[in-house]
């Protein structure tokens, strides 16, 4: 369910389509179906995880993740490569999300901004790791919704991390 | 006690795993060497500070109001509480959050609440140096600041300590016509589950990339087939060159365990003529040419720092435990250089030094497996590989382990076990 801002005027059909998309986005990652996951994104998409809280500058500031579609595909090829030694024992992850809130709608462009809190548990190399934060999706509606950007604000984005291999 | 752990061409696995060795290394190596603290541009104004940990001690790297950087122990002289809690900030005075003891930015004790409660010659009092925060010598070379905790009269000043390894720092400074650099674009920090030496021993290892990085090489080559490869893909794919190409990379070993390697990931200059003219005017044509084209990769300032001048990267290494190491990296902006260079270097940092790097996980996994494999075992680790006809201490290639042996010569000197 997407929580509506009182001012937002959107159709029930669009709301349902966006909900379906966001559900699939998480579930495809949870089930490691990365190519299907990438198909939810537009050609000009971006996957971005800031290095510091509130980061907007992506060109002159380093990021935890900053990938266009080409680089996202490269990550998928790497994590599914048979010689990815670090993932030899496999990786399992579960992303649990809170209610989504529609934060902004640009009716002319068909752009929506949706936020939701998440918690992710990852098992890899015999250990468990936990991540928490906020997913912010920028969606664009043409004939259907596509994801133009997924932004992941980790609550500990500016802390040291062990390698981050799969998409959050 | 440590005699026999490190030989000329092999070491006992316990040098990586033993808590006793790690504890001794803190005192004998990290407290005695010049440790990289940071770049002076990180603390531009009086009171600006950054926290750091050197040899297990919490430090405050702070600019005093005389303009000079100080390294103060971040520990109140009263009950020992850490004074600065934030990673960085600005403070005109340092006040302990516990009982309010207050210090100047040079460590002098300036205020004690309820001073009447203290009497007697040995009691704390303001202005008494014995109740100040300990301040350690800081020296900087072209604005790269290092600290040394133990003041040994025989110890070399910073410039002598760095020796010829300084060249990597010179190359970065001389990419700026004004000779001015500043840290920009944030800090990337990664924790590796290995001993600090495992990390340093990989810096010029030309035998590992095609093997360890097969997954990212494969992914990058795949990306390269779809038209023009992104820069990021070319950086990642460069690990996939044949071993014979790594055999062309020149590795120099300097006294003190320092080293550098030239020729990896050479990029076309593409410099604009105005920038080049400004560099020529500032440094002369020869040095300007060197700054732009002499590509030292993973230059090592043993044992706490590493630089990558072509992409203006500086890394600081902090051992956390025998089996955990923190590596932080910063991008330096060369004032007067084209902005496009800086933006490229940020992309490089994202690609190579971010925890999300496609290259890093398999390195980290190899380090972790070394650490795991050596746990509880006292067998020897081989460092025998050499170039044909190589002499100890000579310049070699990335296919030789001579730089590792050179690191252990320094290690033995520090640890007092050289025979």
PDB file of C-alpha atoms in Angstrom, chain B residues 76-338:
ATOM      1  CA  UNK B  76      41.084  13.603  29.427  1.00  0.00           C
ATOM      2  CA  UNK B  77      43.831  13.834  32.058  1.00  0.00           C
ATOM      3  CA  UNK B  78      41.163  13.440  34.744  1.00  0.00           C
ATOM      4  CA  UNK B  79      39.390  10.104  34.317  1.00  0.00           C
ATOM      5  CA  UNK B  80      40.589   9.220  30.856  1.00  0.00           C
ATOM      6  CA  UNK B  81      37.379   9.868  28.907  1.00  0.00           C
ATOM      7  CA  UNK B  82      37.605  10.562  25.186  1.00  0.00           C
ATOM      8  CA  UNK B  83      37.125  14.280  24.745  1.00  0.00           C
ATOM      9  CA  UNK B  84      36.283  14.651  21.058  1.00  0.00           C
ATOM     10  CA  UNK B  85      33.394  12.362  20.245  1.00  0.00           C
ATOM     11  CA  UNK B  86      32.804  13.401  16.656  1.00  0.00           C
ATOM     12  CA  UNK B  87      34.932  12.209  13.766  1.00  0.00           C
ATOM     13  CA  UNK B  88      35.667  15.789  12.773  1.00  0.00           C
ATOM     14  CA  UNK B  89      34.584  19.305  13.603  1.00  0.00           C
ATOM     15  CA  UNK B  90      35.766  22.645  14.900  1.00  0.00           C
ATOM     16  CA  UNK B  91      36.492  23.438  18.524  1.00  0.00           C
ATOM     17  CA  UNK B  92      38.121  26.537  19.970  1.00  0.00           C
ATOM     18  CA  UNK B  93      38.593  24.611  23.183  1.00  0.00           C
ATOM     19  CA  UNK B  94      38.327  20.973  24.048  1.00  0.00           C
ATOM     20  CA  UNK B  95      35.949  20.250  26.887  1.00  0.00           C
ATOM     21  CA  UNK B  96      35.604  16.802  28.358  1.00  0.00           C
ATOM     22  CA  UNK B  97      31.919  15.797  28.400  1.00  0.00           C
ATOM     23  CA  UNK B  98      32.329  13.964  31.728  1.00  0.00           C
ATOM     24  CA  UNK B  99      33.384  16.593  34.329  1.00  0.00           C
ATOM     25  CA  UNK B 100      34.124  19.568  32.117  1.00  0.00           C
ATOM     26  CA  UNK B 101      37.900  19.722  32.255  1.00  0.00           C
ATOM     27  CA  UNK B 102      38.809  22.062  29.424  1.00  0.00           C
ATOM     28  CA  UNK B 103      41.905  22.262  27.234  1.00  0.00           C
ATOM     29  CA  UNK B 104      43.256  24.667  24.635  1.00  0.00           C
ATOM     30  CA  UNK B 105      43.817  23.383  21.105  1.00  0.00           C
ATOM     31  CA  UNK B 106      47.502  22.847  21.925  1.00  0.00           C
ATOM     32  CA  UNK B 107      46.497  20.541  24.786  1.00  0.00           C
ATOM     33  CA  UNK B 108      47.107  22.979  27.678  1.00  0.00           C
ATOM     34  CA  UNK B 109      44.725  22.482  30.594  1.00  0.00           C
ATOM     35  CA  UNK B 110      42.841  25.791  30.898  1.00  0.00           C
ATOM     36  CA  UNK B 111      39.938  25.081  33.204  1.00  0.00           C
ATOM     37  CA  UNK B 112      39.040  22.690  36.011  1.00  0.00           C
ATOM     38  CA  UNK B 113      35.592  22.947  37.588  1.00  0.00           C
ATOM     39  CA  UNK B 114      35.728  23.750  41.308  1.00  0.00           C
ATOM     40  CA  UNK B 115      39.510  24.214  41.500  1.00  0.00           C
ATOM     41  CA  UNK B 116      39.301  24.718  45.261  1.00  0.00           C
ATOM     42  CA  UNK B 117      38.755  20.977  45.502  1.00  0.00           C
ATOM     43  CA  UNK B 118      42.360  20.428  44.500  1.00  0.00           C
ATOM     44  CA  UNK B 119      45.258  21.158  46.828  1.00  0.00           C
ATOM     45  CA  UNK B 120      48.756  19.794  47.245  1.00  0.00           C
ATOM     46  CA  UNK B 121      51.784  19.900  44.992  1.00  0.00           C
ATOM     47  CA  UNK B 122      50.802  16.925  42.877  1.00  0.00           C
ATOM     48  CA  UNK B 123      47.200  18.046  42.328  1.00  0.00           C
ATOM     49  CA  UNK B 124      45.917  18.970  38.920  1.00  0.00           C
ATOM     50  CA  UNK B 125      46.095  22.659  38.107  1.00  0.00           C
ATOM     51  CA  UNK B 126      45.579  24.739  35.024  1.00  0.00           C
ATOM     52  CA  UNK B 127      48.664  25.613  33.042  1.00  0.00           C
ATOM     53  CA  UNK B 128      50.627  22.684  34.475  1.00  0.00           C
ATOM     54  CA  UNK B 129      52.219  20.823  31.522  1.00  0.00           C
ATOM     55  CA  UNK B 130      52.002  17.529  33.347  1.00  0.00           C
ATOM     56  CA  UNK B 131      48.195  17.822  33.247  1.00  0.00           C
ATOM     57  CA  UNK B 132      48.028  18.863  29.587  1.00  0.00           C
ATOM     58  CA  UNK B 133      46.889  16.490  26.876  1.00  0.00           C
ATOM     59  CA  UNK B 134      50.004  14.743  25.575  1.00  0.00           C
ATOM     60  CA  UNK B 135      51.016  16.308  22.263  1.00  0.00           C
ATOM     61  CA  UNK B 136      53.025  14.314  19.742  1.00  0.00           C
ATOM     62  CA  UNK B 137      55.391  15.613  17.078  1.00  0.00           C
ATOM     63  CA  UNK B 138      53.693  16.332  13.765  1.00  0.00           C
ATOM     64  CA  UNK B 139      55.735  16.955  10.642  1.00  0.00           C
ATOM     65  CA  UNK B 140      54.390  17.562   7.195  1.00  0.00           C
ATOM     66  CA  UNK B 141      55.889  17.056   3.793  1.00  0.00           C
ATOM     67  CA  UNK B 142      54.226  19.285   1.198  1.00  0.00           C
ATOM     68  CA  UNK B 143      51.128  19.371   3.432  1.00  0.00           C
ATOM     69  CA  UNK B 144      50.929  15.616   4.025  1.00  0.00           C
ATOM     70  CA  UNK B 145      51.042  15.405   7.825  1.00  0.00           C
ATOM     71  CA  UNK B 146      52.524  12.516   9.771  1.00  0.00           C
ATOM     72  CA  UNK B 147      52.821  11.940  13.510  1.00  0.00           C
ATOM     73  CA  UNK B 148      55.256   9.954  15.620  1.00  0.00           C
ATOM     74  CA  UNK B 149      54.290   8.887  19.120  1.00  0.00           C
ATOM     75  CA  UNK B 150      57.655   7.972  20.558  1.00  0.00           C
ATOM     76  CA  UNK B 151      60.324  10.636  20.504  1.00  0.00           C
ATOM     77  CA  UNK B 152      63.527   8.809  19.927  1.00  0.00           C
ATOM     78  CA  UNK B 153      66.509  11.109  19.419  1.00  0.00           C
ATOM     79  CA  UNK B 154      67.965   8.823  16.813  1.00  0.00           C
ATOM     80  CA  UNK B 155      64.768   8.733  14.769  1.00  0.00           C
ATOM     81  CA  UNK B 156      64.860  10.337  11.356  1.00  0.00           C
ATOM     82  CA  UNK B 157      62.879  13.464  10.569  1.00  0.00           C
ATOM     83  CA  UNK B 158      59.896  12.892   8.275  1.00  0.00           C
ATOM     84  CA  UNK B 159      61.612  13.823   5.027  1.00  0.00           C
ATOM     85  CA  UNK B 160      64.447  11.433   5.706  1.00  0.00           C
ATOM     86  CA  UNK B 161      61.986   8.734   6.807  1.00  0.00           C
ATOM     87  CA  UNK B 162      60.113   9.008   3.508  1.00  0.00           C
ATOM     88  CA  UNK B 163      63.311   9.096   1.470  1.00  0.00           C
ATOM     89  CA  UNK B 164      62.860   8.582  -2.239  1.00  0.00           C
ATOM     90  CA  UNK B 165      59.306   7.401  -1.655  1.00  0.00           C
ATOM     91  CA  UNK B 166      58.511  11.140  -1.415  1.00  0.00           C
ATOM     92  CA  UNK B 167      58.357  11.211  -5.185  1.00  0.00           C
ATOM     93  CA  UNK B 168      54.763   9.988  -5.188  1.00  0.00           C
ATOM     94  CA  UNK B 169      53.754  12.949  -3.030  1.00  0.00           C
ATOM     95  CA  UNK B 170      55.775  15.331  -5.219  1.00  0.00           C
ATOM     96  CA  UNK B 171      53.987  14.052  -8.319  1.00  0.00           C
ATOM     97  CA  UNK B 172      50.604  14.849  -6.784  1.00  0.00           C
ATOM     98  CA  UNK B 173      51.597  18.332  -5.600  1.00  0.00           C
ATOM     99  CA  UNK B 174      53.132  19.133  -8.959  1.00  0.00           C
ATOM    100  CA  UNK B 175      49.891  18.439 -10.774  1.00  0.00           C
ATOM    101  CA  UNK B 176      48.885  21.816  -9.341  1.00  0.00           C
ATOM    102  CA  UNK B 177      50.543  24.875 -10.883  1.00  0.00           C
ATOM    103  CA  UNK B 178      50.094  26.548  -7.491  1.00  0.00           C
ATOM    104  CA  UNK B 179      51.503  23.533  -5.657  1.00  0.00           C
ATOM    105  CA  UNK B 180      48.292  23.421  -3.702  1.00  0.00           C
ATOM    106  CA  UNK B 181      46.143  20.385  -3.011  1.00  0.00           C
ATOM    107  CA  UNK B 182      43.022  19.947  -0.964  1.00  0.00           C
ATOM    108  CA  UNK B 183      41.103  16.899   0.096  1.00  0.00           C
ATOM    109  CA  UNK B 184      37.662  16.906  -1.532  1.00  0.00           C
ATOM    110  CA  UNK B 185      34.805  14.547  -2.193  1.00  0.00           C
ATOM    111  CA  UNK B 186      34.657  12.728   1.110  1.00  0.00           C
ATOM    112  CA  UNK B 187      36.284   9.720   2.703  1.00  0.00           C
ATOM    113  CA  UNK B 188      35.775   6.159   1.535  1.00  0.00           C
ATOM    114  CA  UNK B 189      36.433   3.595   4.241  1.00  0.00           C
ATOM    115  CA  UNK B 190      36.612  -0.172   4.027  1.00  0.00           C
ATOM    116  CA  UNK B 191      37.250  -2.766   6.708  1.00  0.00           C
ATOM    117  CA  UNK B 192      39.259  -5.796   5.667  1.00  0.00           C
ATOM    118  CA  UNK B 193      39.222  -9.019   7.658  1.00  0.00           C
ATOM    119  CA  UNK B 194      42.950  -9.497   7.551  1.00  0.00           C
ATOM    120  CA  UNK B 195      46.166  -8.473   9.194  1.00  0.00           C
ATOM    121  CA  UNK B 196      47.533  -5.120   8.025  1.00  0.00           C
ATOM    122  CA  UNK B 197      50.592  -6.758   6.466  1.00  0.00           C
ATOM    123  CA  UNK B 198      48.454  -8.934   4.194  1.00  0.00           C
ATOM    124  CA  UNK B 199      47.063  -5.741   2.679  1.00  0.00           C
ATOM    125  CA  UNK B 200      50.467  -4.092   2.174  1.00  0.00           C
ATOM    126  CA  UNK B 201      51.879  -7.275   0.692  1.00  0.00           C
ATOM    127  CA  UNK B 202      49.353  -7.075  -2.132  1.00  0.00           C
ATOM    128  CA  UNK B 203      50.177  -3.549  -3.276  1.00  0.00           C
ATOM    129  CA  UNK B 204      52.524  -4.496  -6.118  1.00  0.00           C
ATOM    130  CA  UNK B 205      51.520  -8.122  -6.560  1.00  0.00           C
ATOM    131  CA  UNK B 206      51.327  -8.531 -10.315  1.00  0.00           C
ATOM    132  CA  UNK B 207      50.684 -12.246 -10.099  1.00  0.00           C
ATOM    133  CA  UNK B 208      47.267 -11.983  -8.484  1.00  0.00           C
ATOM    134  CA  UNK B 209      45.069  -9.735 -10.670  1.00  0.00           C
ATOM    135  CA  UNK B 210      44.228 -12.111 -13.534  1.00  0.00           C
ATOM    136  CA  UNK B 211      43.475 -14.865 -11.001  1.00  0.00           C
ATOM    137  CA  UNK B 212      41.785 -13.017  -8.140  1.00  0.00           C
ATOM    138  CA  UNK B 213      39.896 -10.524 -10.262  1.00  0.00           C
ATOM    139  CA  UNK B 214      38.585 -12.932 -12.897  1.00  0.00           C
ATOM    140  CA  UNK B 215      34.958 -12.118 -12.022  1.00  0.00           C
ATOM    141  CA  UNK B 216      35.246  -8.349 -12.377  1.00  0.00           C
ATOM    142  CA  UNK B 217      37.515  -8.652 -15.414  1.00  0.00           C
ATOM    143  CA  UNK B 218      34.916 -10.866 -17.073  1.00  0.00           C
ATOM    144  CA  UNK B 219      32.122  -8.442 -16.193  1.00  0.00           C
ATOM    145  CA  UNK B 220      34.075  -5.454 -17.484  1.00  0.00           C
ATOM    146  CA  UNK B 221      34.981  -7.140 -20.744  1.00  0.00           C
ATOM    147  CA  UNK B 222      31.350  -7.989 -21.200  1.00  0.00           C
ATOM    148  CA  UNK B 223      30.496  -4.306 -20.724  1.00  0.00           C
ATOM    149  CA  UNK B 224      33.195  -3.356 -23.193  1.00  0.00           C
ATOM    150  CA  UNK B 225      31.615  -5.359 -25.968  1.00  0.00           C
ATOM    151  CA  UNK B 226      28.585  -3.079 -26.078  1.00  0.00           C
ATOM    152  CA  UNK B 227      30.124  -0.133 -27.896  1.00  0.00           C
ATOM    153  CA  UNK B 228      32.522   2.218 -26.170  1.00  0.00           C
ATOM    154  CA  UNK B 229      33.401   0.917 -22.725  1.00  0.00           C
ATOM    155  CA  UNK B 230      32.825   3.233 -19.801  1.00  0.00           C
ATOM    156  CA  UNK B 231      35.961   4.438 -18.047  1.00  0.00           C
ATOM    157  CA  UNK B 232      35.032   2.319 -15.068  1.00  0.00           C
ATOM    158  CA  UNK B 233      35.047  -0.833 -17.203  1.00  0.00           C
ATOM    159  CA  UNK B 234      38.475  -0.037 -18.610  1.00  0.00           C
ATOM    160  CA  UNK B 235      39.890   0.450 -15.108  1.00  0.00           C
ATOM    161  CA  UNK B 236      38.447  -2.851 -13.967  1.00  0.00           C
ATOM    162  CA  UNK B 237      39.454  -4.702 -17.137  1.00  0.00           C
ATOM    163  CA  UNK B 238      43.078  -3.545 -16.803  1.00  0.00           C
ATOM    164  CA  UNK B 239      43.545  -6.256 -14.170  1.00  0.00           C
ATOM    165  CA  UNK B 240      43.082  -8.746 -16.964  1.00  0.00           C
ATOM    166  CA  UNK B 241      46.245  -8.013 -18.877  1.00  0.00           C
ATOM    167  CA  UNK B 242      48.620 -10.957 -19.337  1.00  0.00           C
ATOM    168  CA  UNK B 243      51.243 -11.704 -16.714  1.00  0.00           C
ATOM    169  CA  UNK B 244      53.900 -10.647 -19.197  1.00  0.00           C
ATOM    170  CA  UNK B 245      52.451  -7.113 -18.998  1.00  0.00           C
ATOM    171  CA  UNK B 246      52.673  -7.144 -15.197  1.00  0.00           C
ATOM    172  CA  UNK B 247      56.265  -8.220 -15.723  1.00  0.00           C
ATOM    173  CA  UNK B 248      56.856  -4.865 -17.408  1.00  0.00           C
ATOM    174  CA  UNK B 249      55.785  -2.853 -14.345  1.00  0.00           C
ATOM    175  CA  UNK B 250      58.833  -1.512 -12.527  1.00  0.00           C
ATOM    176  CA  UNK B 251      58.782  -1.876  -8.749  1.00  0.00           C
ATOM    177  CA  UNK B 252      61.251   0.065  -6.615  1.00  0.00           C
ATOM    178  CA  UNK B 253      61.976  -0.796  -3.009  1.00  0.00           C
ATOM    179  CA  UNK B 254      63.142   2.035  -0.802  1.00  0.00           C
ATOM    180  CA  UNK B 255      64.715   1.792   2.655  1.00  0.00           C
ATOM    181  CA  UNK B 256      62.229   1.531   5.494  1.00  0.00           C
ATOM    182  CA  UNK B 257      59.816  -0.780   3.665  1.00  0.00           C
ATOM    183  CA  UNK B 258      58.538   1.917   1.300  1.00  0.00           C
ATOM    184  CA  UNK B 259      58.003   1.035  -2.354  1.00  0.00           C
ATOM    185  CA  UNK B 260      56.303   2.076  -5.562  1.00  0.00           C
ATOM    186  CA  UNK B 261      55.339   0.629  -8.922  1.00  0.00           C
ATOM    187  CA  UNK B 262      55.177   2.456 -12.216  1.00  0.00           C
ATOM    188  CA  UNK B 263      53.243   1.945 -15.394  1.00  0.00           C
ATOM    189  CA  UNK B 264      49.921   0.412 -14.310  1.00  0.00           C
ATOM    190  CA  UNK B 265      46.736   1.889 -15.817  1.00  0.00           C
ATOM    191  CA  UNK B 266      48.505   4.504 -17.887  1.00  0.00           C
ATOM    192  CA  UNK B 267      46.037   7.007 -19.211  1.00  0.00           C
ATOM    193  CA  UNK B 268      46.454   9.273 -22.188  1.00  0.00           C
ATOM    194  CA  UNK B 269      47.293  12.809 -21.076  1.00  0.00           C
ATOM    195  CA  UNK B 270      44.596  14.797 -22.828  1.00  0.00           C
ATOM    196  CA  UNK B 271      45.875  17.861 -20.995  1.00  0.00           C
ATOM    197  CA  UNK B 272      44.726  21.263 -22.136  1.00  0.00           C
ATOM    198  CA  UNK B 273      47.489  23.543 -23.321  1.00  0.00           C
ATOM    199  CA  UNK B 274      46.814  26.325 -20.808  1.00  0.00           C
ATOM    200  CA  UNK B 275      47.152  23.895 -17.913  1.00  0.00           C
ATOM    201  CA  UNK B 276      50.336  22.406 -19.330  1.00  0.00           C
ATOM    202  CA  UNK B 277      51.825  25.879 -19.828  1.00  0.00           C
ATOM    203  CA  UNK B 278      50.998  26.778 -16.232  1.00  0.00           C
ATOM    204  CA  UNK B 279      52.656  23.586 -14.998  1.00  0.00           C
ATOM    205  CA  UNK B 280      55.735  24.260 -17.136  1.00  0.00           C
ATOM    206  CA  UNK B 281      55.971  27.773 -15.723  1.00  0.00           C
ATOM    207  CA  UNK B 282      55.616  26.528 -12.156  1.00  0.00           C
ATOM    208  CA  UNK B 283      57.886  23.482 -12.163  1.00  0.00           C
ATOM    209  CA  UNK B 284      59.829  23.525 -15.420  1.00  0.00           C
ATOM    210  CA  UNK B 285      59.011  21.372 -18.426  1.00  0.00           C
ATOM    211  CA  UNK B 286      60.731  18.221 -17.169  1.00  0.00           C
ATOM    212  CA  UNK B 287      59.023  18.102 -13.785  1.00  0.00           C
ATOM    213  CA  UNK B 288      55.689  19.073 -15.326  1.00  0.00           C
ATOM    214  CA  UNK B 289      56.009  16.202 -17.773  1.00  0.00           C
ATOM    215  CA  UNK B 290      56.858  13.847 -14.912  1.00  0.00           C
ATOM    216  CA  UNK B 291      53.880  15.000 -12.872  1.00  0.00           C
ATOM    217  CA  UNK B 292      51.540  14.212 -15.746  1.00  0.00           C
ATOM    218  CA  UNK B 293      53.045  11.035 -17.101  1.00  0.00           C
ATOM    219  CA  UNK B 294      55.044   9.290 -14.409  1.00  0.00           C
ATOM    220  CA  UNK B 295      52.448   6.950 -13.074  1.00  0.00           C
ATOM    221  CA  UNK B 296      53.276   5.485  -9.676  1.00  0.00           C
ATOM    222  CA  UNK B 297      50.659   2.982  -8.582  1.00  0.00           C
ATOM    223  CA  UNK B 298      50.067   2.075  -4.937  1.00  0.00           C
ATOM    224  CA  UNK B 299      53.164   3.897  -3.687  1.00  0.00           C
ATOM    225  CA  UNK B 300      53.653   2.603  -0.153  1.00  0.00           C
ATOM    226  CA  UNK B 301      54.758   4.694   2.809  1.00  0.00           C
ATOM    227  CA  UNK B 302      55.362   1.787   5.114  1.00  0.00           C
ATOM    228  CA  UNK B 303      53.409   0.995   7.175  1.00  0.00           C
ATOM    229  CA  UNK B 304      50.502   3.448   7.281  1.00  0.00           C
ATOM    230  CA  UNK B 305      49.855   5.031   3.886  1.00  0.00           C
ATOM    231  CA  UNK B 306      49.636   4.452   0.185  1.00  0.00           C
ATOM    232  CA  UNK B 307      49.233   6.912  -2.678  1.00  0.00           C
ATOM    233  CA  UNK B 308      48.094   6.629  -6.249  1.00  0.00           C
ATOM    234  CA  UNK B 309      49.269   9.882  -7.823  1.00  0.00           C
ATOM    235  CA  UNK B 310      47.741   9.470 -11.288  1.00  0.00           C
ATOM    236  CA  UNK B 311      44.280   9.510  -9.744  1.00  0.00           C
ATOM    237  CA  UNK B 312      45.238  11.726  -6.794  1.00  0.00           C
ATOM    238  CA  UNK B 313      44.341   9.137  -4.185  1.00  0.00           C
ATOM    239  CA  UNK B 314      45.791   8.961  -0.673  1.00  0.00           C
ATOM    240  CA  UNK B 315      45.038   6.023   1.580  1.00  0.00           C
ATOM    241  CA  UNK B 316      45.585   5.606   5.297  1.00  0.00           C
ATOM    242  CA  UNK B 317      45.890   2.209   6.924  1.00  0.00           C
ATOM    243  CA  UNK B 318      44.849   1.631  10.538  1.00  0.00           C
ATOM    244  CA  UNK B 319      45.309  -1.808  12.066  1.00  0.00           C
ATOM    245  CA  UNK B 320      42.282  -2.546  14.264  1.00  0.00           C
ATOM    246  CA  UNK B 321      43.253  -6.028  15.460  1.00  0.00           C
ATOM    247  CA  UNK B 322      45.534  -8.844  14.324  1.00  0.00           C
ATOM    248  CA  UNK B 323      42.796  -9.824  11.863  1.00  0.00           C
ATOM    249  CA  UNK B 324      41.074  -6.533  11.031  1.00  0.00           C
ATOM    250  CA  UNK B 325      42.362  -3.530   9.139  1.00  0.00           C
ATOM    251  CA  UNK B 326      40.743  -0.230   8.267  1.00  0.00           C
ATOM    252  CA  UNK B 327      41.686   1.402   4.956  1.00  0.00           C
ATOM    253  CA  UNK B 328      40.481   4.945   4.300  1.00  0.00           C
ATOM    254  CA  UNK B 329      40.968   6.843   1.070  1.00  0.00           C
ATOM    255  CA  UNK B 330      40.673  10.442   0.013  1.00  0.00           C
ATOM    256  CA  UNK B 331      40.760  12.203  -3.350  1.00  0.00           C
ATOM    257  CA  UNK B 332      42.949  15.289  -3.609  1.00  0.00           C
ATOM    258  CA  UNK B 333      41.994  18.209  -5.792  1.00  0.00           C
ATOM    259  CA  UNK B 334      44.964  19.840  -7.545  1.00  0.00           C
ATOM    260  CA  UNK B 335      44.265  23.568  -7.585  1.00  0.00           C
ATOM    261  CA  UNK B 336      44.632  24.958 -11.094  1.00  0.00           C
ATOM    262  CA  UNK B 337      44.148  21.577 -12.796  1.00  0.00           C
ATOM    263  CA  UNK B 338      41.151  21.030 -15.091  1.00  0.00           C
TER     264      UNK B 338
END
